[in-house]
Amino acid sequence: MMKSPDESMLLNCDARVTARVRSRLMWSAYADSKSTDVITQLGKVTLTGTADTAAFRQLASWIARSTDGVIAVDNQLIVKPPIAVVL
């Protein structure tokens, strides 16, 4: 099935937004881009995966929200439980 020109344009824009968000997460010294999946649909970015801390989870949202082309962010990142150290 062929996509309409408008639909193709939106998919292309979403792909660019996803690439921008992934790039910004990758270049952040504090966000873990390897544990974060980014999906964009009609400008809405969904973040899934894990974050080491609540602060990193919040940072990922901020990075996505402040990226050109992002209309909304659904942050579904799960904060990893702390590792218990037994002495």
PDB file of C-alpha atoms in Angstrom:
ATOM      1  CA  MET A   1       0.000   0.000   0.000  1.00  0.00           C
ATOM      2  CA  MET A   2       1.399   3.391  -0.972  1.00  0.00           C
ATOM      3  CA  LYS A   3       1.543   6.188   1.545  1.00  0.00           C
ATOM      4  CA  SER A   4       0.155   9.608   0.749  1.00  0.00           C
ATOM      5  CA  PRO A   5       2.690  12.460   0.359  1.00  0.00           C
ATOM      6  CA  ASP A   6       1.540  13.973   3.667  1.00  0.00           C
ATOM      7  CA  GLU A   7       1.922  10.647   5.473  1.00  0.00           C
ATOM      8  CA  SER A   8       5.393  10.100   3.992  1.00  0.00           C
ATOM      9  CA  MET A   9       6.424  13.607   5.031  1.00  0.00           C
ATOM     10  CA  LEU A  10       5.255  12.985   8.626  1.00  0.00           C
ATOM     11  CA  LEU A  11       7.129   9.684   8.794  1.00  0.00           C
ATOM     12  CA  ASN A  12      10.251  11.420   7.499  1.00  0.00           C
ATOM     13  CA  CYS A  13       9.870  14.185  10.114  1.00  0.00           C
ATOM     14  CA  ASP A  14       9.377  11.596  12.870  1.00  0.00           C
ATOM     15  CA  ALA A  15      12.514   9.751  11.757  1.00  0.00           C
ATOM     16  CA  ARG A  16      14.501  12.993  11.926  1.00  0.00           C
ATOM     17  CA  VAL A  17      13.132  13.806  15.398  1.00  0.00           C
ATOM     18  CA  THR A  18      14.024  10.307  16.610  1.00  0.00           C
ATOM     19  CA  ALA A  19      17.550  10.679  15.227  1.00  0.00           C
ATOM     20  CA  ARG A  20      17.976  14.089  16.889  1.00  0.00           C
ATOM     21  CA  VAL A  21      16.785  12.837  20.281  1.00  0.00           C
ATOM     22  CA  ARG A  22      19.014   9.730  20.073  1.00  0.00           C
ATOM     23  CA  SER A  23      21.993  11.871  19.109  1.00  0.00           C
ATOM     24  CA  ARG A  24      21.429  14.312  21.969  1.00  0.00           C
ATOM     25  CA  LEU A  25      21.085  11.426  24.450  1.00  0.00           C
ATOM     26  CA  MET A  26      24.262   9.852  23.086  1.00  0.00           C
ATOM     27  CA  TRP A  27      26.271  13.058  23.436  1.00  0.00           C
ATOM     28  CA  SER A  28      25.008  13.787  26.957  1.00  0.00           C
ATOM     29  CA  ALA A  29      27.604  12.974  29.587  1.00  0.00           C
ATOM     30  CA  TYR A  30      24.836  11.990  32.006  1.00  0.00           C
ATOM     31  CA  ALA A  31      22.166  10.141  29.989  1.00  0.00           C
ATOM     32  CA  ASP A  32      22.558   6.459  29.076  1.00  0.00           C
ATOM     33  CA  SER A  33      21.586   6.279  25.422  1.00  0.00           C
ATOM     34  CA  LYS A  34      22.367   2.551  25.216  1.00  0.00           C
ATOM     35  CA  SER A  35      19.549   1.767  27.671  1.00  0.00           C
ATOM     36  CA  THR A  36      17.024   4.163  26.115  1.00  0.00           C
ATOM     37  CA  ASP A  37      14.813   3.423  23.117  1.00  0.00           C
ATOM     38  CA  VAL A  38      13.251   6.375  21.279  1.00  0.00           C
ATOM     39  CA  ILE A  39      10.094   6.157  19.160  1.00  0.00           C
ATOM     40  CA  THR A  40       8.427   9.173  17.550  1.00  0.00           C
ATOM     41  CA  GLN A  41       4.889   9.308  16.165  1.00  0.00           C
ATOM     42  CA  LEU A  42       3.489  12.601  14.902  1.00  0.00           C
ATOM     43  CA  GLY A  43       5.994  14.540  17.007  1.00  0.00           C
ATOM     44  CA  LYS A  44       5.252  12.626  20.214  1.00  0.00           C
ATOM     45  CA  VAL A  45       8.410  10.986  21.564  1.00  0.00           C
ATOM     46  CA  THR A  46       8.156   7.853  23.684  1.00  0.00           C
ATOM     47  CA  LEU A  47      11.180   6.890  25.786  1.00  0.00           C
ATOM     48  CA  THR A  48      11.429   3.278  26.951  1.00  0.00           C
ATOM     49  CA  GLY A  49      14.125   1.249  28.639  1.00  0.00           C
ATOM     50  CA  THR A  50      15.969   1.836  31.881  1.00  0.00           C
ATOM     51  CA  ALA A  51      17.677   4.692  33.714  1.00  0.00           C
ATOM     52  CA  ASP A  52      20.245   4.355  36.502  1.00  0.00           C
ATOM     53  CA  THR A  53      18.606   7.025  38.652  1.00  0.00           C
ATOM     54  CA  ALA A  54      15.474   9.150  38.806  1.00  0.00           C
ATOM     55  CA  ALA A  55      17.641  12.155  37.904  1.00  0.00           C
ATOM     56  CA  PHE A  56      18.837  10.450  34.700  1.00  0.00           C
ATOM     57  CA  ARG A  57      15.215   9.578  33.862  1.00  0.00           C
ATOM     58  CA  GLN A  58      14.231  13.216  34.296  1.00  0.00           C
ATOM     59  CA  LEU A  59      17.227  14.375  32.240  1.00  0.00           C
ATOM     60  CA  ALA A  60      16.211  12.131  29.341  1.00  0.00           C
ATOM     61  CA  SER A  61      12.764  13.783  29.353  1.00  0.00           C
ATOM     62  CA  TRP A  62      14.295  17.247  29.361  1.00  0.00           C
ATOM     63  CA  ILE A  63      16.646  16.361  26.505  1.00  0.00           C
ATOM     64  CA  ALA A  64      13.778  14.983  24.417  1.00  0.00           C
ATOM     65  CA  ARG A  65      11.408  17.886  25.230  1.00  0.00           C
ATOM     66  CA  SER A  66      14.013  20.477  24.283  1.00  0.00           C
ATOM     67  CA  THR A  67      14.702  18.869  20.886  1.00  0.00           C
ATOM     68  CA  ASP A  68      13.387  20.626  17.764  1.00  0.00           C
ATOM     69  CA  GLY A  69      10.273  18.979  16.370  1.00  0.00           C
ATOM     70  CA  VAL A  70       9.161  17.339  19.627  1.00  0.00           C
ATOM     71  CA  ILE A  71       5.550  18.117  20.526  1.00  0.00           C
ATOM     72  CA  ALA A  72       5.201  15.866  23.591  1.00  0.00           C
ATOM     73  CA  VAL A  73       7.211  13.303  25.573  1.00  0.00           C
ATOM     74  CA  ASP A  74       5.938  10.080  27.132  1.00  0.00           C
ATOM     75  CA  ASN A  75       8.713   8.971  29.471  1.00  0.00           C
ATOM     76  CA  GLN A  76       8.294   5.267  30.227  1.00  0.00           C
ATOM     77  CA  LEU A  77      11.866   4.782  31.427  1.00  0.00           C
ATOM     78  CA  ILE A  78      12.123   2.530  34.464  1.00  0.00           C
ATOM     79  CA  VAL A  79      14.621   3.434  37.173  1.00  0.00           C
ATOM     80  CA  LYS A  80      16.881   0.483  37.977  1.00  0.00           C
ATOM     81  CA  PRO A  81      16.759  -0.613  41.595  1.00  0.00           C
ATOM     82  CA  PRO A  82      19.942   0.135  43.529  1.00  0.00           C
ATOM     83  CA  ILE A  83      22.445  -2.694  43.781  1.00  0.00           C
ATOM     84  CA  ALA A  84      22.863  -3.933  47.331  1.00  0.00           C
ATOM     85  CA  VAL A  85      26.451  -4.202  48.481  1.00  0.00           C
ATOM     86  CA  VAL A  86      27.085  -6.933  51.014  1.00  0.00           C
ATOM     87  CA  LEU A  87      30.124  -6.472  53.196  1.00  0.00           C
TER      88      LEU A  87
END
